[in-house]
């Protein structure tokens, strides 16, 4: 077996855990990163995911999981600080830059991501994606939003309902 | 139906998000926009009513200049929200909303700021854009009175925005209020904004406290008031315990608020960028050891029985911070 204790004696190497995606790909990450997921955190605190055992994630495929972990690894140091006190403006700017870049992805990936973030209870990621989706539809007309989010064109019946709605909530369209 | 091909199936997925995630998405939209998403599909019409936030944006503020106009739009948003049976609503004013239990109001980039730093506006200076725009009566409660039946209120605004302070000066009574979340707007300039990045959650005694806070030029002497704090919990979220926080602690301790009713939590990392979510999500945050120690040192100022403080510290260490992780129950 590879020597797990390759660290500097006192603390040793960071604890690693293995996550297994729905398509059976194994991902080895630091426990601190995986612990951004409230769901995983409990398992990891109980000592799960180490050694040969992995934590199976039947709802998350490998493409999504690698993306999720990319986020977790980036955000883990900040989360470990427990709060803002030690974060410099540079750190924050860097995280923000990363976040912006991170969600600059295809819609289907956004969808998988927000579902995964929800299942794994990674609040920051869920908010990040939700905000991205909100940005995508911000300032668009209803028809443009429909197209952006991939709704089919409205049936005449739906159109009638919309018109009725616009009458009822006229104040929002003033 | 079956045109399009495979591309459509992919594109459709975002529209297929479960309701609660959709609401999360909509909570990032200005509320008026969120309302407009009702026209998107059959599933959408009810979504915005469950969205946990009311967002009034700068664009809204420009369009609905002044607090009373802004008020109207907030009224509308509140009126139509889910918890309110629609047939109960007769008038689009924020006068009384007896069914509203839980309200989150965040004023973002409101124009209702006084350039002369009058805490509750009304500086009388005609060149002051914010105060000049006030076109309602002096004793009018713009927003808060209507929310007086709420049991839980979150009122967030930037410190300069005076609407909430102004409203509180009218001393609305919150008979049912159990939890109130505020940010730094509740701390006024002539007290050195002592609670800057702090959140407080007050109990029933709340409204009379703030009466003094908002009075222009009032000396900050809460000791004059006799409050009954037995059902009262104070919760503060802050970066570190600085003088402003100490001042708050001092004030509440002087009322005899028992220690176990005070909770102090650190601000979440993403405070700047995700203000809304972090304030309202109630997520768990890890404490750092130094933080706790600082905190207890600060506290020892306020509690003569230092040994109690010391023993609390021991408990904290013994429990490896776990016990305070979620609730910070001292």
Short mmCIF file of C-alpha atoms in Angstrom, two decimals:
data_model
loop_
_atom_site.label_atom_id
_atom_site.label_comp_id
_atom_site.label_asym_id
_atom_site.label_seq_id
_atom_site.Cartn_x
_atom_site.Cartn_y
_atom_site.Cartn_z
CA UNK A 1 0.00 0.00 0.00
CA UNK A 2 1.16 3.54 -0.60
CA UNK A 3 2.28 5.16 2.60
CA UNK A 4 -0.53 7.33 3.82
CA UNK A 5 1.54 9.01 6.52
CA UNK A 6 3.89 11.03 4.37
CA UNK A 7 3.40 14.25 6.31
CA UNK A 8 5.60 16.13 8.68
CA UNK A 9 5.10 13.90 11.66
CA UNK A 10 3.03 16.09 13.89
CA UNK A 11 -0.11 16.62 11.89
CA UNK A 12 0.53 14.17 9.12
CA UNK A 13 -0.96 14.49 5.66
CA UNK A 14 -4.46 15.87 5.34
CA UNK A 15 -7.08 13.21 5.73
CA UNK A 16 -8.39 11.94 2.42
CA UNK A 17 -11.75 10.41 1.62
CA UNK A 18 -13.00 8.59 -1.44
CA UNK A 19 -16.26 9.44 -3.16
CA UNK A 20 -17.81 7.15 -5.73
CA UNK A 21 -19.98 8.63 -8.46
CA UNK A 22 -23.07 6.94 -9.87
CA UNK A 23 -21.01 5.62 -12.79
CA UNK A 24 -18.48 4.12 -10.38
CA UNK A 25 -15.66 6.58 -10.79
CA UNK A 26 -13.67 7.05 -7.61
CA UNK A 27 -12.59 10.51 -6.50
CA UNK A 28 -10.09 11.00 -3.73
CA UNK A 29 -10.31 14.38 -2.03
CA UNK A 30 -9.34 15.97 1.23
CA UNK A 31 -11.93 15.42 3.92
CA UNK A 32 -12.03 19.16 4.51
CA UNK A 33 -13.15 19.78 0.94
CA UNK A 34 -15.74 17.01 0.94
CA UNK A 35 -17.04 18.31 4.26
CA UNK A 36 -18.42 21.37 2.54
CA UNK A 37 -21.27 19.03 1.86
CA UNK A 38 -23.42 18.87 4.97
CA UNK A 39 -24.53 15.41 3.89
CA UNK A 40 -21.00 14.10 3.57
CA UNK A 41 -19.76 15.90 6.63
CA UNK A 42 -21.76 13.65 8.93
CA UNK A 43 -20.44 10.51 7.29
CA UNK A 44 -16.90 11.82 7.36
CA UNK A 45 -17.13 12.81 11.00
CA UNK A 46 -18.17 9.26 11.70
CA UNK A 47 -14.97 8.13 10.06
CA UNK A 48 -16.53 7.07 6.77
CA UNK A 49 -14.99 7.34 3.33
CA UNK A 50 -11.44 6.55 4.35
CA UNK A 51 -9.22 3.62 3.52
CA UNK A 52 -10.56 1.28 0.89
CA UNK A 53 -14.20 2.19 1.43
CA UNK A 54 -15.62 5.00 -0.56
CA UNK A 55 -18.80 6.92 -0.04
CA UNK A 56 -21.18 6.03 -2.87
CA UNK A 57 -23.12 8.93 -4.36
CA UNK A 58 -25.74 7.24 -6.51
CA UNK A 59 -27.34 10.54 -7.55
CA UNK A 60 -24.25 12.23 -8.90
CA UNK A 61 -22.44 11.26 -12.09
CA UNK A 62 -18.71 11.60 -12.48
CA UNK A 63 -18.78 14.69 -14.70
CA UNK A 64 -20.92 16.53 -12.18
CA UNK A 65 -19.01 15.24 -9.20
CA UNK A 66 -15.68 16.41 -10.54
CA UNK A 67 -17.18 19.84 -11.06
CA UNK A 68 -18.65 19.85 -7.56
CA UNK A 69 -15.31 18.84 -6.11
CA UNK A 70 -13.54 21.56 -8.05
CA UNK A 71 -15.77 24.01 -6.21
CA UNK A 72 -15.28 22.34 -2.84
CA UNK A 73 -11.51 22.25 -3.11
CA UNK A 74 -11.39 25.91 -3.98
CA UNK A 75 -13.73 26.90 -1.19
CA UNK A 76 -12.48 24.55 1.51
CA UNK A 77 -9.73 26.80 2.92
CA UNK A 78 -12.11 29.71 3.33
CA UNK A 79 -14.76 27.50 4.89
CA UNK A 80 -12.21 26.07 7.31
CA UNK A 81 -11.51 29.57 8.54
CA UNK A 82 -15.04 29.59 9.79
CA UNK A 83 -15.69 33.14 8.81
CA UNK A 84 -14.39 36.29 7.33
CA UNK A 85 -11.77 37.46 9.84
CA UNK A 86 -8.73 36.01 8.14
CA UNK A 87 -9.81 36.43 4.58
CA UNK A 88 -8.06 39.20 2.77
CA UNK A 89 -9.69 41.24 0.08
CA UNK A 90 -7.43 39.46 -2.38
CA UNK A 91 -8.68 36.06 -1.23
CA UNK A 92 -12.23 37.14 -1.58
CA UNK A 93 -11.69 38.67 -4.98
CA UNK A 94 -9.98 35.50 -6.10
CA UNK A 95 -12.87 33.36 -4.89
CA UNK A 96 -15.33 35.63 -6.59
CA UNK A 97 -13.40 35.44 -9.82
CA UNK A 98 -13.33 31.68 -9.52
CA UNK A 99 -17.06 31.56 -8.86
CA UNK A 100 -17.89 33.71 -11.85
CA UNK A 101 -15.77 31.59 -14.09
CA UNK A 102 -17.05 28.40 -12.53
CA UNK A 103 -20.68 28.93 -13.45
CA UNK A 104 -19.87 30.08 -16.94
CA UNK A 105 -21.00 26.73 -18.27
CA UNK A 106 -23.65 24.97 -20.26
CA UNK A 107 -27.20 25.02 -18.97
CA UNK A 108 -27.43 21.27 -18.62
CA UNK A 109 -24.35 21.32 -16.41
CA UNK A 110 -25.86 24.09 -14.33
CA UNK A 111 -28.89 21.95 -13.86
CA UNK A 112 -26.88 18.90 -12.77
CA UNK A 113 -24.83 21.10 -10.49
CA UNK A 114 -27.71 22.69 -8.66
CA UNK A 115 -29.34 19.30 -8.20
CA UNK A 116 -26.10 17.84 -6.88
CA UNK A 117 -25.51 20.85 -4.62
CA UNK A 118 -28.98 20.38 -3.27
CA UNK A 119 -28.61 16.65 -2.71
CA UNK A 120 -25.23 17.05 -1.10
CA UNK A 121 -26.35 20.13 0.82
CA UNK A 122 -23.59 22.42 -0.35
CA UNK A 123 -25.28 25.68 0.33
CA UNK A 124 -22.75 28.00 -1.22
CA UNK A 125 -22.76 26.09 -4.47
CA UNK A 126 -26.52 25.92 -4.61
CA UNK A 127 -26.75 29.67 -4.13
CA UNK A 128 -24.05 30.29 -6.67
CA UNK A 129 -25.86 28.33 -9.36
CA UNK A 130 -29.27 29.69 -8.43
CA UNK A 131 -27.88 33.20 -8.72
CA UNK A 132 -26.37 32.37 -12.08
CA UNK A 133 -29.69 31.11 -13.38
CA UNK A 134 -31.39 34.20 -12.03
CA UNK A 135 -28.83 36.34 -13.84
CA UNK A 136 -29.58 34.46 -17.02
CA UNK A 137 -33.21 35.48 -16.92
CA UNK A 138 -32.80 38.91 -15.39
CA UNK A 139 -33.90 41.74 -17.64
CA UNK A 140 -35.42 39.43 -20.20
CA UNK A 141 -38.95 39.52 -21.47
CA UNK A 142 -41.16 36.55 -20.62
CA UNK A 143 -40.76 35.12 -24.10
CA UNK A 144 -36.99 35.46 -23.92
CA UNK A 145 -37.00 33.77 -20.54
CA UNK A 146 -39.02 30.92 -21.93
CA UNK A 147 -36.46 30.43 -24.64
CA UNK A 148 -33.53 30.78 -22.28
CA UNK A 149 -34.82 28.19 -19.88
CA UNK A 150 -36.08 25.97 -22.65
CA UNK A 151 -39.79 26.13 -22.13
CA UNK A 152 -41.81 25.15 -25.17
CA UNK A 153 -43.74 27.97 -26.81
CA UNK A 154 -47.01 28.66 -25.04
CA UNK A 155 -50.18 27.04 -26.25
CA UNK A 156 -53.03 29.43 -27.01
CA UNK A 157 -54.57 28.34 -23.74
CA UNK A 158 -51.43 29.21 -21.79
CA UNK A 159 -51.22 32.49 -23.62
CA UNK A 160 -54.72 33.30 -22.42
CA UNK A 161 -53.73 32.45 -18.86
CA UNK A 162 -50.71 34.71 -19.14
CA UNK A 163 -52.79 37.56 -20.35
CA UNK A 164 -55.19 37.07 -17.49
CA UNK A 165 -52.26 37.04 -15.12
CA UNK A 166 -50.88 40.25 -16.48
CA UNK A 167 -54.23 41.84 -15.88
CA UNK A 168 -54.48 40.52 -12.36
CA UNK A 169 -50.98 41.59 -11.41
CA UNK A 170 -50.90 44.73 -13.45
CA UNK A 171 -48.87 46.51 -10.79
CA UNK A 172 -45.89 44.37 -11.58
CA UNK A 173 -45.99 45.38 -15.21
CA UNK A 174 -46.48 49.10 -14.76
CA UNK B 1 -44.96 18.36 -30.29
CA UNK B 2 -42.08 16.22 -31.44
CA UNK B 3 -40.01 18.62 -33.47
CA UNK B 4 -36.85 20.06 -32.00
CA UNK B 5 -34.81 16.91 -31.47
CA UNK B 6 -32.35 16.16 -28.73
CA UNK B 7 -31.31 19.73 -28.05
CA UNK B 8 -34.67 20.50 -26.60
CA UNK B 9 -34.47 17.78 -23.98
CA UNK B 10 -31.31 19.34 -22.64
CA UNK B 11 -32.65 22.86 -22.70
CA UNK B 12 -35.77 21.72 -20.93
CA UNK B 13 -33.95 20.66 -17.86
CA UNK B 14 -33.65 23.97 -16.11
CA UNK B 15 -37.35 24.43 -16.49
CA UNK B 16 -37.70 21.07 -14.82
CA UNK B 17 -36.13 22.14 -11.53
CA UNK B 18 -38.04 21.15 -8.41
CA UNK B 19 -40.14 23.92 -6.90
CA UNK B 20 -37.91 24.76 -3.96
CA UNK B 21 -34.87 25.16 -6.20
CA UNK B 22 -36.86 27.28 -8.57
CA UNK B 23 -37.84 29.47 -5.65
CA UNK B 24 -34.22 29.74 -4.71
CA UNK B 25 -33.47 30.96 -8.23
CA UNK B 26 -36.35 33.41 -8.16
CA UNK B 27 -35.21 34.75 -4.81
CA UNK B 28 -32.27 36.30 -6.64
CA UNK B 29 -34.50 38.20 -8.96
CA UNK B 30 -35.95 41.55 -8.16
CA UNK B 31 -39.41 40.70 -6.88
CA UNK B 32 -41.20 42.47 -9.63
CA UNK B 33 -39.31 40.36 -12.12
CA UNK B 34 -40.10 37.27 -10.15
CA UNK B 35 -43.76 38.13 -10.31
CA UNK B 36 -43.47 38.48 -14.04
CA UNK B 37 -42.12 34.97 -14.35
CA UNK B 38 -45.62 33.80 -13.61
CA UNK B 39 -46.32 34.11 -17.24
CA UNK B 40 -43.77 31.48 -18.05
CA UNK B 41 -45.76 28.36 -17.58
CA UNK B 42 -48.48 26.75 -15.61
CA UNK B 43 -46.02 25.65 -13.02
CA UNK B 44 -44.65 29.10 -12.49
CA UNK B 45 -47.70 31.11 -11.52
CA UNK B 46 -47.53 30.22 -7.87
CA UNK B 47 -43.77 30.08 -7.57
CA UNK B 48 -43.00 33.67 -6.80
CA UNK B 49 -45.44 33.73 -3.95
CA UNK B 50 -43.29 31.29 -2.07
CA UNK B 51 -40.04 33.03 -2.80
CA UNK B 52 -38.44 33.79 0.55
CA UNK B 53 -37.36 37.32 -0.23
CA UNK B 54 -38.76 40.60 -1.33
CA UNK B 55 -36.20 42.39 -3.38
CA UNK B 56 -36.53 46.02 -4.19
CA UNK B 57 -33.77 46.97 -6.56
CA UNK B 58 -32.16 50.19 -7.55
CA UNK B 59 -34.09 50.11 -10.79
CA UNK B 60 -37.28 49.77 -8.79
CA UNK B 61 -36.25 52.62 -6.55
CA UNK B 62 -35.67 54.80 -9.58
CA UNK B 63 -39.04 53.95 -10.96
CA UNK B 64 -40.91 54.18 -7.72
CA UNK B 65 -39.17 57.20 -6.30
CA UNK B 66 -39.59 57.83 -2.62
CA UNK B 67 -40.57 55.57 0.22
CA UNK B 68 -44.30 55.81 -0.14
CA UNK B 69 -44.21 54.76 -3.76
CA UNK B 70 -41.77 52.05 -2.92
CA UNK B 71 -44.11 51.11 -0.16
CA UNK B 72 -46.87 50.54 -2.62
CA UNK B 73 -44.89 48.01 -4.54
CA UNK B 74 -43.76 46.23 -1.41
CA UNK B 75 -47.36 46.17 -0.32
CA UNK B 76 -48.35 44.49 -3.48
CA UNK B 77 -45.61 41.95 -3.18
CA UNK B 78 -46.48 41.16 0.39
CA UNK B 79 -50.17 41.14 -0.20
CA UNK B 80 -50.04 38.48 -2.82
CA UNK B 81 -47.65 36.20 -1.14
CA UNK B 82 -48.62 32.69 -0.34
CA UNK B 83 -49.53 32.91 3.28
CA UNK B 84 -52.19 35.43 2.57
CA UNK B 85 -55.57 34.25 1.45
CA UNK B 86 -56.27 36.43 -1.52
CA UNK B 87 -59.90 37.03 -0.69
CA UNK B 88 -58.88 38.74 2.52
CA UNK B 89 -57.22 41.51 0.66
CA UNK B 90 -59.20 44.56 -0.08
CA UNK B 91 -56.77 47.37 -0.32
CA UNK B 92 -53.27 47.57 -1.69
CA UNK B 93 -51.87 49.41 1.28
CA UNK B 94 -49.56 48.11 3.86
CA UNK B 95 -51.92 49.04 6.62
CA UNK B 96 -52.70 45.81 8.24
CA UNK B 97 -51.64 42.34 7.35
CA UNK B 98 -52.90 40.16 10.15
CA UNK B 99 -52.04 36.98 8.29
CA UNK B 100 -48.47 37.76 7.66
CA UNK B 101 -46.37 35.66 9.99
CA UNK B 102 -42.99 35.76 8.44
CA UNK B 103 -41.53 38.61 6.44
CA UNK B 104 -38.18 39.27 4.92
CA UNK B 105 -37.65 42.81 3.69
CA UNK B 106 -34.38 43.91 2.25
CA UNK B 107 -34.05 47.40 0.85
CA UNK B 108 -31.21 47.36 -1.59
CA UNK B 109 -29.68 50.63 -2.70
CA UNK B 110 -32.66 52.64 -1.66
CA UNK B 111 -32.60 56.36 -2.33
CA UNK B 112 -34.03 57.09 1.08
CA UNK B 113 -30.79 58.26 2.56
CA UNK B 114 -30.28 61.58 4.26
CA UNK B 115 -27.19 63.46 3.10
CA UNK B 116 -27.14 65.28 6.42
CA UNK B 117 -27.13 61.97 8.22
CA UNK B 118 -30.37 62.52 10.04
CA UNK B 119 -31.13 59.14 11.43
CA UNK B 120 -34.77 59.14 10.56
CA UNK B 121 -34.69 61.46 7.59
CA UNK B 122 -36.66 64.70 7.56
CA UNK B 123 -33.61 66.92 7.73
CA UNK B 124 -35.54 69.76 6.20
CA UNK B 125 -32.76 70.52 3.77
CA UNK B 126 -34.32 71.03 0.35
CA UNK B 127 -31.16 69.94 -1.39
CA UNK B 128 -31.30 66.56 0.35
CA UNK B 129 -32.69 64.22 -2.25
CA UNK B 130 -33.68 61.50 0.15
CA UNK B 131 -35.56 63.65 2.63
CA UNK B 132 -37.10 65.90 0.02
CA UNK B 133 -38.72 62.83 -1.48
CA UNK B 134 -40.69 62.13 1.66
CA UNK B 135 -44.19 63.01 0.73
CA UNK B 136 -46.15 61.31 3.42
CA UNK B 137 -47.20 62.64 6.79
CA UNK B 138 -44.72 63.04 9.55
CA UNK B 139 -46.35 60.42 11.69
CA UNK B 140 -46.80 57.82 9.04
CA UNK B 141 -45.36 54.41 9.41
CA UNK B 142 -44.36 53.41 5.91
CA UNK B 143 -43.60 49.73 6.11
CA UNK B 144 -43.40 48.36 9.55
CA UNK B 145 -46.79 49.03 11.01
CA UNK B 146 -48.38 46.70 8.53
CA UNK B 147 -45.98 44.01 9.56
CA UNK B 148 -46.83 44.31 13.19
CA UNK B 149 -48.61 40.99 13.33
CA UNK B 150 -45.57 39.12 12.16
CA UNK B 151 -43.87 36.67 14.44
CA UNK B 152 -40.66 36.76 12.46
CA UNK B 153 -39.23 39.76 10.67
CA UNK B 154 -36.02 40.21 8.77
CA UNK B 155 -35.34 43.81 7.92
CA UNK B 156 -32.18 44.48 6.01
CA UNK B 157 -30.98 47.72 4.53
CA UNK B 158 -27.73 49.56 4.14
CA UNK B 159 -26.86 51.76 7.08
CA UNK B 160 -27.70 55.04 5.34
CA UNK B 161 -31.22 54.02 4.49
CA UNK B 162 -33.53 55.56 7.00
CA UNK B 163 -36.95 54.10 6.25
CA UNK B 164 -36.85 51.44 8.91
CA UNK B 165 -35.48 53.82 11.50
CA UNK B 166 -38.08 56.34 10.58
CA UNK B 167 -40.79 53.77 10.89
CA UNK B 168 -39.51 52.59 14.22
CA UNK B 169 -39.60 56.12 15.53
CA UNK B 170 -43.34 55.82 15.16
CA UNK B 171 -43.02 53.02 17.64
CA UNK B 172 -45.21 50.40 16.04
CA UNK B 173 -46.04 47.61 18.42
CA UNK B 174 -45.06 44.10 17.54
CA UNK B 175 -47.28 42.11 19.78
CA UNK B 176 -46.49 38.74 18.33
CA UNK B 177 -42.92 39.22 17.31
CA UNK B 178 -40.66 36.41 18.36
CA UNK B 179 -37.69 36.94 16.09
CA UNK B 180 -36.37 40.04 14.51
CA UNK B 181 -33.32 40.17 12.33
CA UNK B 182 -31.72 43.50 11.63
CA UNK B 183 -28.44 44.61 10.19
CA UNK B 184 -26.44 47.71 10.78
CA UNK B 185 -29.10 50.21 9.83
CA UNK B 186 -30.41 49.88 13.36
CA UNK B 187 -27.25 51.49 14.66
CA UNK B 188 -27.27 55.18 14.38
CA UNK B 189 -24.53 57.64 13.63
CA UNK B 190 -24.57 59.44 16.93
CA UNK B 191 -23.72 56.21 18.70
CA UNK B 192 -20.77 55.59 16.48
CA UNK B 193 -22.58 52.81 14.70
CA UNK B 194 -21.48 50.52 17.44
CA UNK B 195 -22.99 47.34 16.16
CA UNK B 196 -21.91 47.60 12.57
CA UNK B 197 -21.87 44.10 11.18
CA UNK B 198 -24.25 42.78 13.71
CA UNK B 199 -27.58 41.07 13.67
CA UNK B 200 -29.87 41.11 16.58
CA UNK B 201 -32.88 39.06 17.20
CA UNK B 202 -35.14 40.53 19.73
CA UNK B 203 -38.18 39.33 21.52
CA UNK B 204 -41.26 41.18 22.58
CA UNK B 205 -39.55 44.09 24.23
CA UNK B 206 -38.04 45.16 20.99
CA UNK B 207 -40.04 48.12 19.82
CA UNK B 208 -39.52 50.29 22.84
CA UNK B 209 -35.79 49.80 22.65
CA UNK B 210 -35.61 51.10 19.19
CA UNK B 211 -37.68 54.06 19.93
CA UNK B 212 -34.66 55.56 21.54
CA UNK B 213 -32.30 54.35 18.93
CA UNK B 214 -33.89 56.27 16.17
CA UNK B 215 -34.64 59.57 17.78
CA UNK B 216 -32.40 62.15 16.23
CA UNK B 217 -29.93 63.33 18.77
CA UNK B 218 -31.28 61.14 21.51
CA UNK B 219 -28.73 60.18 24.06
CA UNK B 220 -28.31 56.50 24.10
CA UNK B 221 -29.54 55.76 27.52
CA UNK B 222 -31.60 52.66 27.53
CA UNK B 223 -31.21 52.25 31.24
CA UNK B 224 -34.00 54.72 31.71
CA UNK B 225 -36.47 52.27 30.35
CA UNK B 226 -37.60 49.34 32.32
CA UNK B 227 -37.85 46.36 30.08
CA UNK B 228 -38.86 42.89 30.86
CA UNK B 229 -36.35 40.70 29.18
CA UNK B 230 -37.45 37.31 30.31
CA UNK B 231 -38.58 36.19 26.88
CA UNK B 232 -35.81 37.87 25.11
CA UNK B 233 -32.92 36.47 23.13
CA UNK B 234 -30.14 38.49 21.64
CA UNK B 235 -28.18 37.15 18.75
CA UNK B 236 -25.27 38.95 17.21
CA UNK B 237 -23.31 38.00 14.14
CA UNK B 238 -20.04 39.80 13.74
CA UNK B 239 -16.48 39.51 12.55
CA UNK B 240 -15.02 40.17 15.92
CA UNK B 241 -16.05 41.52 19.25
CA UNK B 242 -15.10 45.13 19.01
CA UNK B 243 -16.21 48.15 20.98
CA UNK B 244 -19.49 48.35 19.18
CA UNK B 245 -20.38 44.83 20.10
CA UNK B 246 -19.25 45.42 23.67
CA UNK B 247 -21.52 48.40 23.82
CA UNK B 248 -24.45 46.29 22.75
CA UNK B 249 -23.63 43.62 25.27
CA UNK B 250 -23.29 46.25 27.93
CA UNK B 251 -26.67 47.68 27.16
CA UNK B 252 -28.43 44.38 27.27
CA UNK B 253 -26.61 43.19 30.32
CA UNK B 254 -27.59 46.35 32.10
CA UNK B 255 -31.14 45.20 31.64
CA UNK B 256 -30.34 41.99 33.33
CA UNK B 257 -30.50 39.89 30.19
CA UNK B 258 -29.15 36.54 31.31
CA UNK B 259 -26.05 35.26 29.60
CA UNK B 260 -27.68 32.18 28.26
CA UNK B 261 -29.98 34.38 26.26
CA UNK B 262 -27.11 35.93 24.36
CA UNK B 263 -25.78 34.19 21.31
CA UNK B 264 -22.84 35.39 19.34
CA UNK B 265 -22.01 33.96 15.97
CA UNK B 266 -19.31 34.79 13.48
CA UNK B 267 -20.19 36.20 10.12
CA UNK B 268 -20.07 33.71 7.32
CA UNK B 269 -17.24 33.99 4.88
CA UNK B 270 -19.37 35.03 1.97
CA UNK B 271 -21.03 37.84 3.82
CA UNK B 272 -20.15 40.49 1.28
CA UNK B 273 -21.28 38.74 -1.80
CA UNK B 274 -24.19 36.71 -0.61
CA UNK B 275 -25.68 38.89 1.98
CA UNK B 276 -29.20 37.74 1.63
CA UNK B 277 -28.54 34.05 1.70
CA UNK B 278 -26.17 33.98 4.54
CA UNK B 279 -28.32 36.10 6.76
CA UNK B 280 -31.38 34.09 6.22
CA UNK B 281 -30.15 30.59 5.71
CA UNK B 282 -29.25 29.72 9.27
CA UNK B 283 -26.35 27.63 8.13
CA UNK B 284 -23.73 26.18 10.39
CA UNK B 285 -20.43 27.92 10.85
CA UNK B 286 -17.31 26.67 12.46
CA UNK B 287 -15.95 28.64 15.34
CA UNK B 288 -12.27 29.24 15.66
CA UNK B 289 -10.69 28.89 19.04
CA UNK B 290 -9.24 32.41 19.09
CA UNK B 291 -12.60 33.77 18.35
CA UNK B 292 -14.17 32.19 21.35
CA UNK B 293 -11.42 33.34 23.61
CA UNK B 294 -11.69 36.91 22.42
CA UNK B 295 -15.35 36.70 22.94
CA UNK B 296 -15.10 35.48 26.48
CA UNK B 297 -12.51 38.09 27.33
CA UNK B 298 -14.85 40.71 26.09
CA UNK B 299 -17.63 39.25 28.07
CA UNK B 300 -15.76 39.19 31.29
CA UNK B 301 -16.22 42.94 31.27
CA UNK B 302 -19.87 42.48 31.71
CA UNK B 303 -20.10 39.68 34.13
CA UNK B 304 -18.77 40.17 37.53
CA UNK B 305 -18.73 36.50 38.23
CA UNK B 306 -15.64 35.79 36.23
CA UNK B 307 -15.60 32.21 37.38
CA UNK B 308 -18.74 31.55 35.42
CA UNK B 309 -17.07 32.80 32.33
CA UNK B 310 -14.06 30.63 33.00
CA UNK B 311 -16.14 27.56 33.53
CA UNK B 312 -17.96 28.20 30.33
CA UNK B 313 -14.68 28.28 28.58
CA UNK B 314 -13.85 24.89 29.98
CA UNK B 315 -17.08 23.48 28.72
CA UNK B 316 -16.41 24.88 25.33
CA UNK B 317 -13.03 23.24 25.16
CA UNK B 318 -14.32 19.96 26.46
CA UNK B 319 -16.99 19.87 23.85
CA UNK B 320 -14.48 20.62 21.17
CA UNK B 321 -16.66 23.47 19.93
CA UNK B 322 -19.25 21.10 18.67
CA UNK B 323 -21.98 22.18 20.99
CA UNK B 324 -21.76 25.78 19.99
CA UNK B 325 -21.41 25.08 16.35
CA UNK B 326 -25.07 25.32 15.60
CA UNK B 327 -26.62 27.28 18.36
CA UNK B 328 -23.84 28.93 20.26
CA UNK B 329 -25.62 28.20 23.49
CA UNK B 330 -23.58 29.53 26.31
#
